Amino acid sequence: MVVPGLGATSVLTSLGLFGSGIWMIPLLLSTYYRYDRVDPESKPIDQQNLLPEYDFIIIGGGSAGAVVANRLTENPKHSVLLIEAGPDENEVTDVPSFSAYLQLSNFDYAYKTTPQSRACLGMVNNRCNWPRGKVLGGSSVLNYMVYVRGNKNDFDHWGNLGNPGWDYKSVLPYFLKSEDNRNPYLARSPYHATGGYLTVQEAPWHTPLVAAFVEAGTELGYENRDINSDKQSGYMIAQGTIRRGSRCSTGKAFVRPIRLRPNFHLALNAFVTKIEIDPTTKRAWGVEFVRHNRKQVIRARREVILSAGALNSPQILMLSGIGPRDHLQAMGIPIIKDLPVGNNLMDHLGFGGLTFIVDKPVAILQNKLPAAAATTAYVLNESGNGGLEGIAFVNTIYANQTLDWPDIQFHMAPASINSDGGAQVWKILGLKPEVYKEMWAPLHDTYTWTIMPLLLRPKSRGWVRLQSKNPFVPPLMNPNYFDDPLDMLTMIDGAKIALRTAAAKVFKQFGTRLYQKPLPPCKHLPFLSDEYLECGIRTVSMTIYHQSGTAKMGPPSDPEAVVDPRLRVYGIKGLRVIDASIMPQVVSGNTNAAVIMIGEKGADLVKEDWR
Ligand SMILES: Cc1cc2nc3c(=O)[nH]c(=O)nc-3n(C[C@H](O)[C@H](O)[C@H](O)COP(=O)(O)OP(=O)(O)OC[C@H]3O[C@@H](n4cnc5c(N)ncnc54)[C@H](O)[C@@H]3O)c2cc1C
Ligand SMILES: *[C@@H]1O[C@H](CO)[C@@H](O)[C@H](O)[C@H]1NC(C)=O
Ligand SMILES: *[C@@H]1O[C@H](CO)[C@@H](O)[C@H](O)[C@H]1NC(C)=O
């Protein structure tokens, strides 16, 4: 989901990201306020003099890796090195409303899918953009900060697949362990906790549209509920990983507080090229990486822990000789273990083409934010979910109505693709210029908002493979969106529920109506017919960046499993994967919270095994 926050292209340029100008003023002010208000903790220490050997080496300091580093170093007897390809985050990444501007910057790997035949058809070369964080905190530094855990049934399903210890009852304590919820009404609930490292709260400020959104849900028969409890169907105002208006990345939450632990070293700007594995004993004994143009190898006495995310973890495994035999042979990489690495790739895809117009200035519109003062208020107050205000979980006609296991999620934003006046959002989506110009450029001065329906449990599966033996060349990534026809049918019905939501009585007060212009490639189809919606979904396919599943967790009997339920790579000693890759089925919700839970639980498994 891409939402234009406060687009300040010029500010970001002057800070090394983009341009220059009056937008500087609000940014500087907001920076000042944040330092005054927030987080006295200092920056992490980027260790230059590394030891030749550590007990544990963690590859990747993202959502999961940051948590693992924190928990393993709780035991002073364990020495830990965390290797992260990117730098530390900065003042810009702190500001929630700048989220969209971090994409395509130096903090982003700026990946793209392979050309798709059934989706991403409105994007240049039919390729969807896949941003990933190259920075301490990983994708939690680029993300929209929405805090959603997934459905109780997701975890019970993981357990039923033969993964003891991953059912809902077993994982709930790990969600609670991380959490410091700052909303008293939530903190009192048995499903939330205070005192953890990760700050969670509702945005301090939001537009009137989101209250209407929640009320519209009740008109449709859905409850207004905490969807992070044991029931999920319903509408609510989003909770976010934010700390007093600033982004709470996992770098900030989990790594900054431990920067002075003597058993902890952090190496930033260090790019891992290979895990060293003894081909005879099949034991992972070290990690090779490039830092300041110099190749180094550091030994791991006990374990190497791979937390490079669902795209780079499979890449690093394959580069190290663990992967599908035929593929490694074709790439000329000596095989250490034949495993289905890179299969089972899943993502959450949404439809970004439902634009609703309002007559009142209740939505975000960059062209109509006049003075610097207003902008400042906005930067400070909008702070929350990067502009993403409402969340809902609904059941299409294809969902099992006796279970509380919705198949569609809504993201509601008080803005649409046009709302930043064409500054950034269409570019980060990779939209074809002609599609953007015809469809959204006419709305540059119009207040609009959107509901994006998202497919929660896709049946389609994609893959990650190497494009080159060169570790600096990105892998090939094919999500195979809409390979299974049920995925499209579910999305079409989801889009209809979104249209019914926006047609609710409560939205009349703003003069809400659907933007009636048909999407350019779909003009020949009857407007809003199933065929039209299908065409629209294939055209404005918007990923919400929940890539997962590429080093699947499963029992030995599962031919697609790469790691066992203790997250150990099958057939290799001293090597685990702990990140979004291990999800056997993607959770029904945004993935950051579940990945942090995987980090918490994974670290406990490691500690148990080395007690
Ligand atoms: C733009 C965007 C918006 C999102 N919005 C939300 C949201 O609102 N809510 C939500 O819940 N989820 C959201 N997500 C998804 C969520 O952030 C991810 O699922 C989660 O961060 C993944 O965690 P991870 O630990 O698996 O991988 P990452 O967090 O991506 O961590 C991987 C880390 O490994 C490092 N790494 C990779 N390769 C190497 C290498 N060779 N050497 C050294 N280090 C390496 C990377 O630099 C990175 O720091 C969003 C994601 C994106 C990209
Ligand atoms: C910002 O939000 C606070 C409430 O959190 C409110 O009191 C204040 O008036 C808002 N400021 C502006 C300029 O909107
Ligand atoms: C729906 O779920 C219930 C409970 O698990 C199950 O008994 C039933 O068979 C399911 N119905 C369908 C149509 O799958």
XYZ file of C-alpha atoms and ligand atoms in Angstrom:
692
model
C 0.000 0.000 0.000
C 1.361 3.336 -0.936
C -0.001 6.412 0.657
C 1.251 9.872 0.024
C 2.075 11.353 3.343
C 3.373 14.820 3.345
C 5.332 14.876 0.164
C 8.336 17.083 0.574
C 10.543 16.087 -2.271
C 12.693 19.147 -1.982
C 13.450 18.726 1.711
C 14.584 15.248 1.162
C 16.885 16.197 -1.644
C 18.625 18.708 0.536
C 19.099 15.971 3.074
C 20.720 13.766 0.513
C 17.575 12.101 -0.754
C 16.062 14.619 -3.156
C 15.865 18.765 -3.943
C 15.660 21.979 -1.721
C 13.315 24.782 -0.644
C 10.736 25.977 1.830
C 9.731 22.445 2.733
C 12.933 22.438 4.753
C 11.244 24.508 7.461
C 8.658 21.973 8.578
C 11.163 19.186 8.487
C 13.638 21.002 10.684
C 10.910 21.995 13.093
C 9.602 18.493 13.320
C 13.100 17.193 13.884
C 13.553 19.647 16.708
C 10.298 18.609 18.318
C 11.063 14.981 18.041
C 14.449 15.262 19.673
C 12.841 17.228 22.415
C 10.037 14.755 22.927
C 11.344 11.366 22.045
C 13.779 8.639 22.749
C 16.913 9.812 24.497
C 18.770 6.707 23.368
C 21.852 7.227 21.280
C 22.750 5.794 17.940
C 24.091 2.256 17.813
C 27.854 1.718 17.659
C 29.155 0.651 14.268
C 32.077 -1.535 15.362
C 35.127 -1.271 13.112
C 37.463 -3.692 14.933
C 35.766 -7.041 14.746
C 36.919 -10.210 16.486
C 37.989 -13.205 14.396
C 35.271 -15.323 15.998
C 31.895 -14.999 17.762
C 29.498 -17.545 19.248
C 26.706 -16.369 16.959
C 26.699 -14.388 13.742
C 23.372 -12.906 12.639
C 23.060 -11.920 8.973
C 20.675 -8.975 8.506
C 19.512 -6.454 11.121
C 15.921 -6.125 9.911
C 12.617 -6.750 11.664
C 13.681 -10.217 12.839
C 17.492 -9.886 13.042
C 17.343 -6.892 15.386
C 15.182 -8.848 17.823
C 17.442 -11.910 17.695
C 20.533 -9.753 18.400
C 18.862 -8.240 21.423
C 17.664 -11.514 22.946
C 20.832 -13.549 22.340
C 23.032 -10.923 23.983
C 20.863 -11.052 27.124
C 23.101 -13.965 28.098
C 26.494 -12.337 28.806
C 28.230 -15.619 27.949
C 27.097 -15.443 24.307
C 29.156 -13.226 22.011
C 27.155 -11.998 19.038
C 27.995 -10.220 15.780
C 25.160 -8.615 13.814
C 26.061 -7.941 10.172
C 23.860 -5.445 8.309
C 24.261 -4.383 4.664
C 22.896 -0.870 5.202
C 23.662 2.116 7.443
C 21.766 3.360 10.509
C 18.477 5.203 10.006
C 18.341 9.029 10.140
C 16.069 12.023 10.793
C 14.056 11.479 7.645
C 13.209 7.867 8.346
C 11.841 8.935 11.731
C 9.014 10.983 10.237
C 6.062 8.729 9.506
C 4.587 10.954 6.807
C 7.755 10.666 4.725
C 7.460 6.902 4.343
C 6.836 6.993 0.604
C 9.956 9.106 0.093
C 12.249 6.457 1.500
C 11.506 4.234 -1.447
C 13.936 4.510 -4.347
C 16.395 6.212 -1.930
C 19.698 4.720 -0.755
C 17.823 2.881 2.000
C 15.971 0.767 -0.568
C 17.196 -2.261 -2.532
C 14.596 -1.099 -5.100
C 13.816 -4.573 -6.419
C 11.304 -5.404 -9.140
C 9.342 -8.578 -9.876
C 9.856 -10.426 -13.132
C 7.327 -9.266 -15.768
C 3.870 -10.563 -14.796
C 1.197 -11.765 -17.186
C -1.821 -11.611 -14.855
C -0.969 -8.610 -12.656
C 1.113 -5.409 -12.578
C -0.171 -4.680 -16.101
C -0.416 -0.939 -15.404
C 3.260 -0.858 -14.377
C 6.232 -0.183 -16.613
C 7.210 -3.480 -18.330
C 4.483 -5.241 -16.295
C 6.848 -5.353 -13.310
C 5.767 -4.405 -9.797
C 8.237 -2.491 -7.630
C 9.396 -4.348 -4.530
C 11.127 -1.988 -2.102
C 13.110 -3.609 0.733
C 14.959 -1.837 3.521
C 18.747 -1.715 3.250
C 19.290 -0.140 6.657
C 19.490 -1.170 10.309
C 15.876 -2.084 11.094
C 15.426 -3.420 7.551
C 12.001 -3.083 6.019
C 10.626 -1.821 9.356
C 12.357 1.457 8.431
C 10.541 1.720 5.091
C 7.200 0.349 6.140
C 3.885 2.091 6.861
C 4.059 1.081 10.520
C 0.689 -0.650 10.632
C 0.613 -3.030 13.595
C -1.458 -6.110 12.767
C -0.628 -9.573 14.053
C -2.605 -11.913 11.840
C -5.453 -14.280 12.604
C -5.540 -16.820 15.442
C -6.343 -19.495 12.837
C -3.137 -18.693 10.900
C -0.970 -19.874 13.760
C -3.178 -22.849 14.624
C -2.840 -23.780 10.949
C 0.980 -23.563 11.184
C 0.777 -25.880 14.192
C -1.533 -28.318 12.365
C 0.934 -28.519 9.481
C 3.319 -30.284 11.896
C 5.046 -27.367 13.596
C 4.714 -27.847 17.359
C 5.079 -24.648 19.360
C 3.691 -22.353 16.633
C -0.048 -22.560 17.412
C -1.779 -19.384 18.595
C -1.613 -20.237 22.284
C 2.134 -20.778 22.005
C 2.966 -17.648 19.982
C 0.720 -15.116 21.769
C 3.205 -14.733 24.678
C 5.899 -13.759 22.144
C 3.715 -11.014 20.662
C 3.137 -9.737 24.198
C 6.821 -9.994 25.136
C 7.824 -7.345 22.566
C 4.966 -4.959 23.087
C 4.723 -1.661 24.901
C 1.211 -0.492 24.129
C 0.611 3.176 24.907
C -3.199 3.211 24.521
C -4.632 2.521 28.002
C -7.803 0.892 26.683
C -5.699 -1.599 24.705
C -2.998 -2.048 27.336
C -5.674 -3.365 29.732
C -6.726 -6.102 27.303
C -5.352 -9.645 27.727
C -4.193 -9.417 24.107
C -1.814 -6.514 24.687
C 1.033 -5.712 27.021
C 3.185 -2.875 28.284
C 6.873 -2.743 29.112
C 8.282 -4.398 25.971
C 10.814 -2.843 23.594
C 8.374 -2.172 20.728
C 6.097 0.825 21.132
C 2.599 0.381 19.715
C -0.150 2.992 19.663
C -2.863 4.535 17.597
C -1.888 7.638 15.679
C -2.429 10.720 17.839
C -4.340 12.446 15.057
C -6.480 11.342 12.149
C -8.931 12.616 9.573
C -12.711 12.424 10.153
C -12.887 9.952 7.280
C -11.561 7.076 9.355
C -14.246 7.436 12.024
C -16.764 7.277 9.183
C -14.993 4.211 7.812
C -15.404 2.363 11.115
C -19.061 3.399 11.281
C -19.588 2.235 7.708
C -18.386 -1.165 8.877
C -21.187 -1.319 11.422
C -23.700 -0.402 8.683
C -22.447 -3.503 6.861
C -22.826 -5.632 9.995
C -19.193 -5.671 11.110
C -18.090 -4.801 14.617
C -15.658 -2.072 15.548
C -13.078 -4.202 17.340
C -9.451 -4.652 18.223
C -8.528 -6.861 15.295
C -5.346 -7.837 17.184
C -7.367 -9.940 19.604
C -8.672 -13.478 19.165
C -11.381 -12.265 16.751
C -10.501 -10.540 13.518
C -13.602 -9.776 11.401
C -14.296 -6.072 11.848
C -13.268 -2.475 11.247
C -10.930 -0.308 13.321
C -8.598 2.649 13.475
C -5.090 1.389 12.754
C -2.549 0.727 15.496
C 1.042 1.508 14.584
C 4.631 0.863 15.605
C 5.130 4.494 16.534
C 6.673 6.143 19.532
C 5.313 9.593 20.331
C 4.870 10.460 16.707
C 8.117 8.932 15.436
C 8.682 5.684 13.605
C 9.555 2.839 15.977
C 11.679 0.619 13.772
C 13.189 -2.562 15.174
C 16.599 -0.864 15.005
C 15.363 1.789 17.364
C 13.337 -0.587 19.521
C 15.731 -3.516 19.876
C 19.287 -2.519 18.873
C 19.747 0.974 20.333
C 19.036 -0.144 23.909
C 21.748 -2.844 23.767
C 24.507 -0.826 22.118
C 26.710 -0.939 25.232
C 26.478 -4.667 25.919
C 30.098 -5.894 25.881
C 29.166 -9.182 24.198
C 27.559 -7.407 21.229
C 29.176 -6.143 18.040
C 27.355 -4.523 15.144
C 28.893 -4.183 11.673
C 27.007 -1.757 9.445
C 27.535 -1.330 5.684
C 28.741 -4.926 5.601
C 27.346 -7.004 2.744
C 27.248 -10.777 3.229
C 28.270 -12.725 0.138
C 28.290 -16.286 1.467
C 27.842 -18.581 4.457
C 30.922 -20.793 4.858
C 29.903 -24.441 5.215
C 32.227 -27.420 5.509
C 31.165 -29.728 2.641
C 32.166 -32.852 4.569
C 30.746 -32.210 8.022
C 27.961 -29.960 6.628
C 28.528 -27.498 9.437
C 28.186 -23.748 8.914
C 31.371 -22.299 10.389
C 31.539 -18.690 9.274
C 30.328 -15.786 7.192
C 32.000 -14.033 4.276
C 31.185 -10.373 3.689
C 32.422 -7.236 1.970
C 32.898 -4.045 3.976
C 34.683 -0.908 2.797
C 35.581 -2.814 -0.398
C 37.391 -5.481 1.593
C 36.381 -9.133 1.754
C 36.488 -10.713 5.229
C 35.558 -14.026 6.811
C 34.547 -14.273 10.455
C 34.030 -17.558 12.246
C 30.905 -18.609 14.148
C 31.646 -20.943 17.055
C 28.050 -22.026 17.541
C 25.598 -20.853 14.874
C 25.029 -18.661 11.877
C 21.552 -17.123 11.917
C 20.176 -15.933 8.616
C 17.727 -13.015 8.921
C 18.141 -11.307 5.543
C 14.414 -11.359 4.719
C 12.297 -13.434 2.349
C 14.169 -12.324 -0.790
C 17.791 -12.204 0.369
C 17.792 -15.173 2.756
C 17.033 -17.614 -0.093
C 19.577 -15.792 -2.262
C 22.324 -16.191 0.351
C 21.409 -19.862 0.933
C 21.680 -20.576 -2.789
C 24.970 -18.680 -3.109
C 26.259 -20.879 -0.279
C 25.300 -24.156 -1.971
C 21.905 -24.794 -0.362
C 19.031 -24.870 -2.844
C 17.348 -26.772 -5.669
C 19.936 -29.096 -7.244
C 19.123 -28.320 -10.896
C 19.263 -24.602 -10.344
C 22.562 -24.646 -8.446
C 24.037 -26.904 -11.126
C 22.893 -24.520 -13.843
C 24.475 -21.636 -11.931
C 27.736 -23.551 -11.447
C 27.518 -23.504 -7.651
C 28.828 -26.604 -5.798
C 25.874 -28.267 -4.046
C 26.072 -28.792 -0.317
C 22.404 -29.576 0.279
C 19.520 -30.014 -2.160
C 16.534 -28.194 -0.639
C 13.487 -26.360 -2.120
C 14.892 -22.941 -1.167
C 13.113 -20.010 -2.846
C 9.843 -21.890 -3.476
C 6.567 -21.056 -1.742
C 6.961 -17.284 -2.305
C 3.818 -15.433 -1.197
C 2.829 -11.782 -1.031
C -0.250 -9.692 -0.283
C -1.554 -7.979 -3.375
C -4.223 -5.289 -3.397
C -6.324 -3.232 -5.782
C -5.333 0.428 -5.770
C -7.866 1.637 -8.333
C -10.822 2.571 -6.083
C -10.635 6.333 -5.786
C -13.387 8.142 -3.854
C -13.932 11.873 -4.251
C -15.105 14.064 -1.358
C -16.432 17.635 -1.498
C -15.010 18.614 1.880
C -11.331 19.110 2.750
C -11.231 16.045 4.968
C -8.574 14.185 2.995
C -4.877 14.820 2.421
C -4.037 16.944 -0.607
C -0.524 18.194 -1.001
C -1.374 21.004 -3.442
C -3.727 22.507 -0.878
C -1.379 22.500 2.079
C -0.537 26.182 1.754
C 1.795 27.568 4.383
C 4.779 26.094 6.089
C 2.980 26.398 9.418
C 0.175 24.144 8.336
C 2.674 21.728 6.965
C 4.520 21.618 10.242
C 1.353 20.886 12.142
C 0.700 18.213 9.642
C 4.089 16.601 9.885
C 3.824 16.553 13.638
C 0.234 15.527 13.858
C -0.266 13.225 10.993
C 2.450 11.127 12.494
C 1.017 7.713 12.818
C 0.676 5.165 10.196
C 2.322 6.981 7.341
C -1.160 8.099 6.329
C -2.803 4.719 6.559
C -5.687 5.227 8.940
C -8.266 2.456 8.746
C -8.049 -1.327 8.762
C -10.778 -3.894 8.238
C -11.083 -7.644 7.835
C -14.063 -8.858 5.827
C -15.438 -12.138 4.512
C -16.155 -12.592 0.812
C -18.603 -15.170 -0.513
C -15.628 -17.564 -0.719
C -14.723 -17.367 2.995
C -15.840 -20.079 5.401
C -18.559 -18.159 7.246
C -18.463 -20.440 10.301
C -14.840 -19.535 11.038
C -13.573 -16.100 11.979
C -10.909 -16.198 9.266
C -11.539 -13.338 6.808
C -10.046 -13.627 3.333
C -9.841 -9.905 2.527
C -8.236 -7.016 4.422
C -8.915 -3.325 3.711
C -6.404 -0.526 3.952
C -8.227 2.790 4.139
C -6.201 5.930 3.463
C -7.397 9.541 3.425
C -5.527 10.014 0.133
C -5.147 8.329 -3.207
C -2.526 7.934 -5.930
C -3.172 11.512 -7.132
C -2.991 13.254 -3.753
C 0.671 14.241 -3.869
C 0.150 16.046 -7.172
C 2.223 13.525 -9.094
C 5.370 14.018 -7.005
C 6.323 10.532 -5.882
C 3.611 7.962 -5.348
C 3.056 6.933 -8.966
C 6.804 6.553 -9.372
C 7.271 4.267 -6.404
C 4.416 2.162 -7.740
C 6.168 2.005 -11.094
C 2.951 3.039 -12.919
C 3.103 3.597 -16.667
C 3.141 7.376 -17.207
C 0.252 7.218 -19.677
C -1.940 5.323 -17.196
C -1.130 7.788 -14.425
C -1.671 10.853 -16.599
C -4.997 9.790 -18.023
C -6.434 8.388 -14.809
C -5.097 10.438 -11.878
C -3.522 13.659 -13.187
C -7.013 15.221 -13.605
C -7.445 14.821 -9.808
C -4.390 16.793 -8.677
C -6.599 19.429 -7.033
C -9.355 17.125 -5.810
C -9.735 15.682 -2.325
C -9.850 11.911 -2.614
C -9.450 8.835 -0.468
C -9.237 5.142 -1.050
C -10.034 1.680 0.220
C -7.604 -0.938 -0.964
C -8.841 -4.541 -0.767
C -6.023 -7.044 -0.182
C -6.013 -10.792 -0.716
C -5.012 -12.377 2.599
C -4.267 -16.029 1.830
C -3.278 -16.330 -1.811
C -3.400 -19.805 -3.349
C -0.797 -18.778 -5.938
C 2.856 -19.455 -5.177
C 5.910 -17.878 -6.725
C 9.657 -18.342 -6.482
C 13.035 -16.683 -5.914
C 16.040 -17.857 -7.951
C 19.525 -16.572 -8.628
C 20.041 -14.401 -11.639
C 23.804 -14.549 -11.217
C 26.498 -16.056 -9.022
C 27.494 -12.474 -8.255
C 25.986 -11.767 -4.805
C 25.559 -8.081 -5.665
C 23.146 -8.880 -8.497
C 19.561 -9.059 -7.158
C 17.810 -12.421 -7.354
C 15.000 -13.136 -9.820
C 11.649 -12.800 -8.066
C 8.426 -14.085 -9.548
C 5.350 -13.940 -7.297
C 3.108 -15.554 -9.944
C 0.274 -13.263 -8.884
C -3.202 -14.675 -9.724
C -1.826 -17.961 -10.968
C -4.757 -19.589 -9.141
C -8.137 -18.300 -10.442
C -9.718 -18.356 -6.960
C -7.370 -15.527 -5.976
C -8.953 -13.268 -8.606
C -12.528 -14.276 -7.759
C -11.883 -13.466 -4.102
C -10.385 -10.084 -5.008
C -13.365 -9.172 -7.214
C -15.754 -9.871 -4.345
C -13.450 -7.961 -1.986
C -13.599 -4.939 -4.285
C -17.401 -5.096 -4.180
C -17.385 -5.040 -0.355
C -15.079 -2.003 -0.513
C -17.562 -0.269 -2.847
C -20.419 -1.097 -0.449
C -18.384 0.330 2.438
C -17.824 3.642 0.653
C -21.516 3.755 -0.295
C -22.555 3.639 3.395
C -24.827 6.439 4.620
C -22.194 7.851 6.973
C -20.002 8.913 4.041
C -22.774 11.088 2.525
C -21.862 13.963 4.864
C -18.631 14.466 2.907
C -20.304 14.131 -0.495
C -18.390 10.895 -1.040
C -18.665 9.304 -4.485
C -16.652 6.922 -6.592
C -14.450 8.523 -9.241
C -16.327 7.389 -12.332
C -13.507 7.434 -14.848
C -12.718 3.941 -16.109
C -9.118 2.788 -15.975
C -7.595 3.293 -19.440
C -6.925 -0.380 -20.265
C -10.426 -1.382 -19.068
C -12.551 1.219 -20.906
C -14.098 -1.354 -23.225
C -15.712 -3.228 -20.307
C -19.006 -2.290 -18.581
C -18.000 -0.054 -15.659
C -17.905 -1.985 -12.342
C -18.881 -5.300 -13.950
C -16.896 -8.343 -12.751
C -14.894 -8.183 -15.980
C -14.106 -4.534 -15.371
C -13.043 -5.144 -11.768
C -10.854 -8.038 -12.881
C -9.189 -5.846 -15.500
C -8.745 -3.088 -12.911
C -7.199 -5.453 -10.377
C -4.756 -6.744 -12.978
C -3.873 -3.154 -13.939
C -3.482 -1.364 -10.585
C -2.081 -4.333 -8.686
C -0.513 -2.867 -5.577
C 1.715 -4.995 -3.433
C 1.846 -4.217 0.259
C 5.291 -5.802 0.457
C 4.591 -8.894 2.520
C 6.946 -11.276 0.748
C 7.324 -14.465 2.760
C 7.578 -18.248 2.740
C 10.798 -18.863 0.761
C 12.531 -21.004 3.411
C 9.412 -22.775 4.562
C 9.150 -24.238 8.048
C 7.771 -27.766 8.148
C 8.174 -31.277 9.517
C 10.613 -33.744 7.874
C 7.667 -35.260 5.966
C 7.020 -31.956 4.134
C 8.867 -32.028 0.792
C 8.674 -28.215 0.550
C 10.222 -27.594 3.987
C 13.639 -25.901 4.226
C 13.776 -25.482 8.016
C 12.412 -27.635 10.821
C 10.045 -26.308 13.511
C 13.126 -25.164 15.492
C 14.109 -23.171 12.376
C 17.251 -25.256 11.700
C 18.102 -25.727 8.033
C 17.560 -29.378 7.134
C 20.799 -31.316 6.727
C 23.106 -28.479 7.840
C 24.509 -28.024 11.335
C 24.816 -24.636 12.984
C 22.507 -22.768 10.606
C 19.036 -21.341 11.188
C 16.746 -19.029 9.273
C 14.793 -16.559 11.431
C 12.715 -14.085 9.388
C 9.636 -13.834 7.124
C 11.015 -16.647 4.950
C 9.963 -19.352 7.398
C 6.190 -18.693 7.260
C 4.595 -21.855 5.849
C 1.574 -19.721 4.936
C 1.660 -15.937 5.069
C -0.281 -14.557 8.028
C -3.648 -12.909 7.374
C -2.441 -9.390 8.033
C 0.563 -7.089 7.793
C 3.709 -9.069 8.411
C 5.986 -6.903 10.593
C 4.478 -7.894 13.959
C 4.504 -11.600 13.038
C 8.148 -11.344 11.909
C 9.081 -9.712 15.223
C 7.275 -12.581 16.973
C 9.299 -15.042 14.851
C 12.450 -13.213 16.021
C 11.400 -13.514 19.672
C 10.431 -17.174 19.418
C 13.440 -18.043 17.222
C 15.865 -16.468 19.707
C 14.298 -18.509 22.494
C 14.784 -21.709 20.479
C 18.469 -20.862 20.022
C 18.878 -20.117 23.726
C 17.165 -23.372 24.714
C 19.471 -25.361 22.456
C 22.630 -23.760 23.945
C 21.626 -23.656 27.562
C 7.394 -0.248 1.834
C 6.968 -1.282 2.830
C 5.837 -1.049 3.607
C 5.426 -2.003 4.535
N 4.382 -1.698 5.372
C 4.121 -2.536 6.415
C 3.210 -2.149 7.439
O 2.660 -1.038 7.433
N 2.972 -3.031 8.445
C 3.580 -4.257 8.505
O 3.302 -5.023 9.429
N 4.458 -4.642 7.556
C 4.765 -3.793 6.542
N 5.712 -4.146 5.620
C 6.300 -5.499 5.716
C 7.300 -5.673 6.849
O 8.014 -4.477 7.077
C 8.227 -6.844 6.505
O 7.468 -8.026 6.375
C 9.292 -7.100 7.559
O 10.034 -5.930 7.826
C 10.232 -8.202 7.084
O 11.176 -8.495 8.078
P 12.437 -9.407 7.795
O 13.238 -9.418 9.040
O 11.986 -10.702 7.236
O 13.213 -8.676 6.610
P 13.847 -7.124 6.556
O 13.188 -6.352 7.624
O 13.718 -6.740 5.170
O 15.325 -7.379 7.012
C 16.324 -7.951 6.219
C 17.638 -7.270 6.561
O 18.701 -8.032 6.023
C 19.629 -7.169 5.428
N 20.326 -7.900 4.371
C 19.809 -8.413 3.243
N 20.771 -8.958 2.495
C 21.929 -8.792 3.174
C 23.278 -9.145 2.909
N 23.617 -9.783 1.800
N 24.220 -8.808 3.830
C 23.890 -8.165 4.988
N 22.616 -7.809 5.273
C 21.641 -8.126 4.373
C 18.786 -6.048 4.876
O 19.558 -4.892 4.619
C 17.754 -5.870 5.970
O 18.177 -4.983 6.966
C 6.137 -3.221 4.672
C 7.276 -3.450 3.896
C 7.702 -2.485 2.990
C 8.937 -2.753 2.176
C -2.156 18.325 16.846
O -2.785 17.306 17.588
C -3.071 17.628 18.924
C -3.716 16.434 19.578
O -2.853 15.365 19.619
C -3.996 18.850 18.984
O -4.196 19.219 20.316
C -3.370 19.998 18.220
O -4.264 21.069 18.166
C -3.032 19.568 16.812
N -2.355 20.668 16.144
C -2.677 21.066 14.935
C -1.941 22.274 14.451
O -3.497 20.534 14.255
C -15.844 -24.384 7.607
O -15.143 -24.599 8.811
C -15.723 -25.569 9.654
C -14.972 -25.559 10.960
O -13.608 -25.830 10.783
C -15.667 -26.916 8.942
O -16.242 -27.907 9.756
C -16.411 -26.820 7.618
O -16.277 -28.025 6.899
C -15.907 -25.673 6.796
N -16.768 -25.464 5.651
C -16.323 -25.443 4.400
C -17.334 -25.186 3.350
O -15.132 -25.594 4.127
